Amino acid sequence: DVQLVESGGGSVQAGGSLRLSCAASGDILSRYCMAWFRQAPGKEREGVAVLNSGSDRTSYADSVSGRFTISQDSALNTWYLQMNSLKPEDTAMYYCAAGRPGACAGGSLESGPYKSWGQGTQVTVS
């Protein structure tokens, strides 16, 4: 079992930046997919970014490509989401998730394959 704890959310003005962190502990595989999803009120959960810890391959939703960057610190079992040029439409609860390598095969942003989830951190852009 993998436990995930997010941090770094908050309120920011449009055009600002935030960095989210996700610390993993427990039965962490040597290679796995790490991902960020978000869900705004009244909307479906949306895949934002994924990273394969073994290949470092990343994939982003079109809505955040060029503004968000997912990265990892393997020594700390932590991954990050650097969010720049934030827009009001980025306002949502952000969740990190971990899954087996197949979860992000081909750069998939689907949430179904992910079995470990954090509690979420709120990002509000005004």
mmCIF file of C-alpha atoms in Angstrom:
data_model
loop_
_atom_site.group_PDB
_atom_site.id
_atom_site.type_symbol
_atom_site.label_atom_id
_atom_site.label_comp_id
_atom_site.label_asym_id
_atom_site.label_seq_id
_atom_site.Cartn_x
_atom_site.Cartn_y
_atom_site.Cartn_z
ATOM 1 C CA ASP A 1 0.000 0.000 0.000
ATOM 2 C CA VAL A 2 1.218 3.488 -0.893
ATOM 3 C CA GLN A 3 0.374 6.593 1.097
ATOM 4 C CA LEU A 4 0.428 9.986 -0.612
ATOM 5 C CA VAL A 5 0.359 13.411 1.007
ATOM 6 C CA GLU A 6 -0.018 16.589 -1.041
ATOM 7 C CA SER A 7 0.993 20.074 -0.024
ATOM 8 C CA GLY A 8 1.513 23.468 -1.594
ATOM 9 C CA GLY A 9 -1.978 24.534 -2.585
ATOM 10 C CA GLY A 10 -3.340 27.977 -1.874
ATOM 11 C CA SER A 11 -4.782 31.129 -3.361
ATOM 12 C CA VAL A 12 -2.985 33.152 -6.011
ATOM 13 C CA GLN A 13 -3.788 35.882 -8.484
ATOM 14 C CA ALA A 14 -4.014 35.141 -12.171
ATOM 15 C CA GLY A 15 -0.572 35.011 -13.729
ATOM 16 C CA GLY A 16 1.012 33.777 -10.519
ATOM 17 C CA SER A 17 2.714 30.501 -9.685
ATOM 18 C CA LEU A 18 2.373 27.665 -7.206
ATOM 19 C CA ARG A 19 4.272 24.436 -6.657
ATOM 20 C CA LEU A 20 2.468 21.377 -5.413
ATOM 21 C CA SER A 21 4.310 18.521 -3.734
ATOM 22 C CA CYS A 22 3.333 14.893 -3.282
ATOM 23 C CA ALA A 23 5.262 12.803 -0.775
ATOM 24 C CA ALA A 24 4.968 9.043 -1.137
ATOM 25 C CA SER A 25 5.580 6.387 1.489
ATOM 26 C CA GLY A 26 4.863 2.696 1.928
ATOM 27 C CA ASP A 27 5.219 -0.018 -0.715
ATOM 28 C CA ILE A 28 6.716 2.126 -3.457
ATOM 29 C CA LEU A 29 7.651 0.314 -6.622
ATOM 30 C CA SER A 30 11.058 0.920 -8.165
ATOM 31 C CA ARG A 31 9.298 2.199 -11.261
ATOM 32 C CA TYR A 32 5.840 3.660 -11.313
ATOM 33 C CA CYS A 33 3.650 6.361 -12.778
ATOM 34 C CA MET A 34 3.137 9.523 -10.797
ATOM 35 C CA ALA A 35 0.359 11.835 -11.759
ATOM 36 C CA TRP A 36 -1.618 14.929 -10.951
ATOM 37 C CA PHE A 37 -5.341 15.205 -11.456
ATOM 38 C CA ARG A 38 -7.762 18.003 -10.660
ATOM 39 C CA GLN A 39 -11.461 18.389 -10.138
ATOM 40 C CA ALA A 40 -13.391 21.625 -10.147
ATOM 41 C CA PRO A 41 -16.876 21.902 -8.616
ATOM 42 C CA GLY A 42 -19.467 20.448 -10.941
ATOM 43 C CA LYS A 43 -16.867 19.059 -13.322
ATOM 44 C CA GLU A 44 -15.351 15.649 -13.902
ATOM 45 C CA ARG A 45 -11.887 14.789 -12.666
ATOM 46 C CA GLU A 46 -9.270 15.744 -15.242
ATOM 47 C CA GLY A 47 -5.789 14.389 -15.793
ATOM 48 C CA VAL A 48 -3.259 17.218 -15.648
ATOM 49 C CA ALA A 49 0.184 15.644 -15.905
ATOM 50 C CA VAL A 50 1.868 12.270 -15.608
ATOM 51 C CA LEU A 51 5.470 11.145 -15.291
ATOM 52 C CA ASN A 52 6.998 7.689 -15.590
ATOM 53 C CA SER A 53 9.581 7.427 -12.827
ATOM 54 C CA GLY A 54 11.719 5.007 -14.822
ATOM 55 C CA SER A 55 11.815 6.738 -18.215
ATOM 56 C CA ASP A 56 11.129 10.319 -17.037
ATOM 57 C CA ARG A 57 8.634 10.535 -19.879
ATOM 58 C CA THR A 58 5.951 13.136 -19.209
ATOM 59 C CA SER A 59 2.560 13.958 -20.634
ATOM 60 C CA TYR A 60 0.326 16.978 -20.097
ATOM 61 C CA ALA A 61 -3.233 17.985 -20.713
ATOM 62 C CA ASP A 62 -3.534 20.491 -23.538
ATOM 63 C CA SER A 63 -5.011 23.014 -21.115
ATOM 64 C CA VAL A 64 -1.795 23.155 -19.048
ATOM 65 C CA SER A 65 0.920 22.289 -21.567
ATOM 66 C CA GLY A 66 3.645 24.920 -21.537
ATOM 67 C CA ARG A 67 2.555 26.273 -18.163
ATOM 68 C CA PHE A 68 2.792 23.276 -15.813
ATOM 69 C CA THR A 69 5.773 20.997 -15.225
ATOM 70 C CA ILE A 70 5.777 17.671 -13.414
ATOM 71 C CA SER A 71 9.042 16.501 -11.897
ATOM 72 C CA GLN A 72 10.361 14.084 -9.314
ATOM 73 C CA ASP A 73 12.944 13.807 -6.594
ATOM 74 C CA SER A 74 13.454 10.064 -6.452
ATOM 75 C CA ALA A 75 15.663 10.270 -3.368
ATOM 76 C CA LEU A 76 12.756 11.799 -1.444
ATOM 77 C CA ASN A 77 10.005 9.756 -3.136
ATOM 78 C CA THR A 78 8.372 13.061 -3.897
ATOM 79 C CA TRP A 79 6.989 14.566 -7.075
ATOM 80 C CA TYR A 80 6.025 18.078 -7.859
ATOM 81 C CA LEU A 81 3.753 20.111 -10.071
ATOM 82 C CA GLN A 82 5.134 23.529 -10.873
ATOM 83 C CA MET A 83 2.276 25.703 -12.063
ATOM 84 C CA ASN A 84 3.070 28.969 -13.803
ATOM 85 C CA SER A 85 0.905 31.564 -15.531
ATOM 86 C CA LEU A 86 -2.079 30.381 -13.547
ATOM 87 C CA LYS A 87 -5.554 31.158 -14.821
ATOM 88 C CA PRO A 88 -8.894 31.291 -12.997
ATOM 89 C CA GLU A 89 -9.902 28.135 -14.870
ATOM 90 C CA ASP A 90 -7.088 26.294 -13.094
ATOM 91 C CA THR A 91 -9.052 26.612 -9.860
ATOM 92 C CA ALA A 92 -9.738 23.093 -8.574
ATOM 93 C CA MET A 93 -8.880 20.484 -5.988
ATOM 94 C CA TYR A 94 -5.634 18.892 -7.083
ATOM 95 C CA TYR A 95 -4.847 15.260 -6.328
ATOM 96 C CA CYS A 96 -1.665 13.289 -6.768
ATOM 97 C CA ALA A 97 -1.823 9.620 -7.647
ATOM 98 C CA ALA A 98 0.565 6.704 -8.052
ATOM 99 C CA GLY A 99 0.160 3.694 -10.270
ATOM 100 C CA ARG A 100 2.013 0.835 -11.889
ATOM 101 C CA PRO A 101 4.044 1.656 -15.038
ATOM 102 C CA GLY A 102 1.182 0.621 -17.284
ATOM 103 C CA ALA A 103 -1.023 3.356 -15.840
ATOM 104 C CA CYS A 104 0.707 6.036 -17.896
ATOM 105 C CA ALA A 105 1.564 3.940 -20.941
ATOM 106 C CA GLY A 106 1.560 6.083 -24.052
ATOM 107 C CA GLY A 107 1.215 9.210 -21.940
ATOM 108 C CA SER A 108 -2.296 8.335 -20.860
ATOM 109 C CA LEU A 109 -4.006 10.774 -18.480
ATOM 110 C CA GLU A 110 -6.816 8.397 -17.555
ATOM 111 C CA SER A 111 -7.450 8.087 -13.820
ATOM 112 C CA GLY A 112 -8.842 4.544 -13.769
ATOM 113 C CA PRO A 113 -5.541 2.662 -13.449
ATOM 114 C CA TYR A 114 -4.394 4.651 -10.423
ATOM 115 C CA LYS A 115 -4.999 2.918 -7.090
ATOM 116 C CA SER A 116 -3.213 5.232 -4.658
ATOM 117 C CA TRP A 117 -4.472 8.764 -4.155
ATOM 118 C CA GLY A 118 -3.671 11.697 -1.923
ATOM 119 C CA GLN A 119 -6.253 13.662 0.020
ATOM 120 C CA GLY A 120 -6.152 16.650 -2.309
ATOM 121 C CA THR A 121 -4.995 20.243 -2.034
ATOM 122 C CA GLN A 122 -7.051 23.248 -3.094
ATOM 123 C CA VAL A 123 -5.773 25.704 -5.686
ATOM 124 C CA THR A 124 -7.721 28.916 -6.156
ATOM 125 C CA VAL A 125 -6.823 31.454 -8.850
ATOM 126 C CA SER A 126 -8.589 34.799 -8.900
#
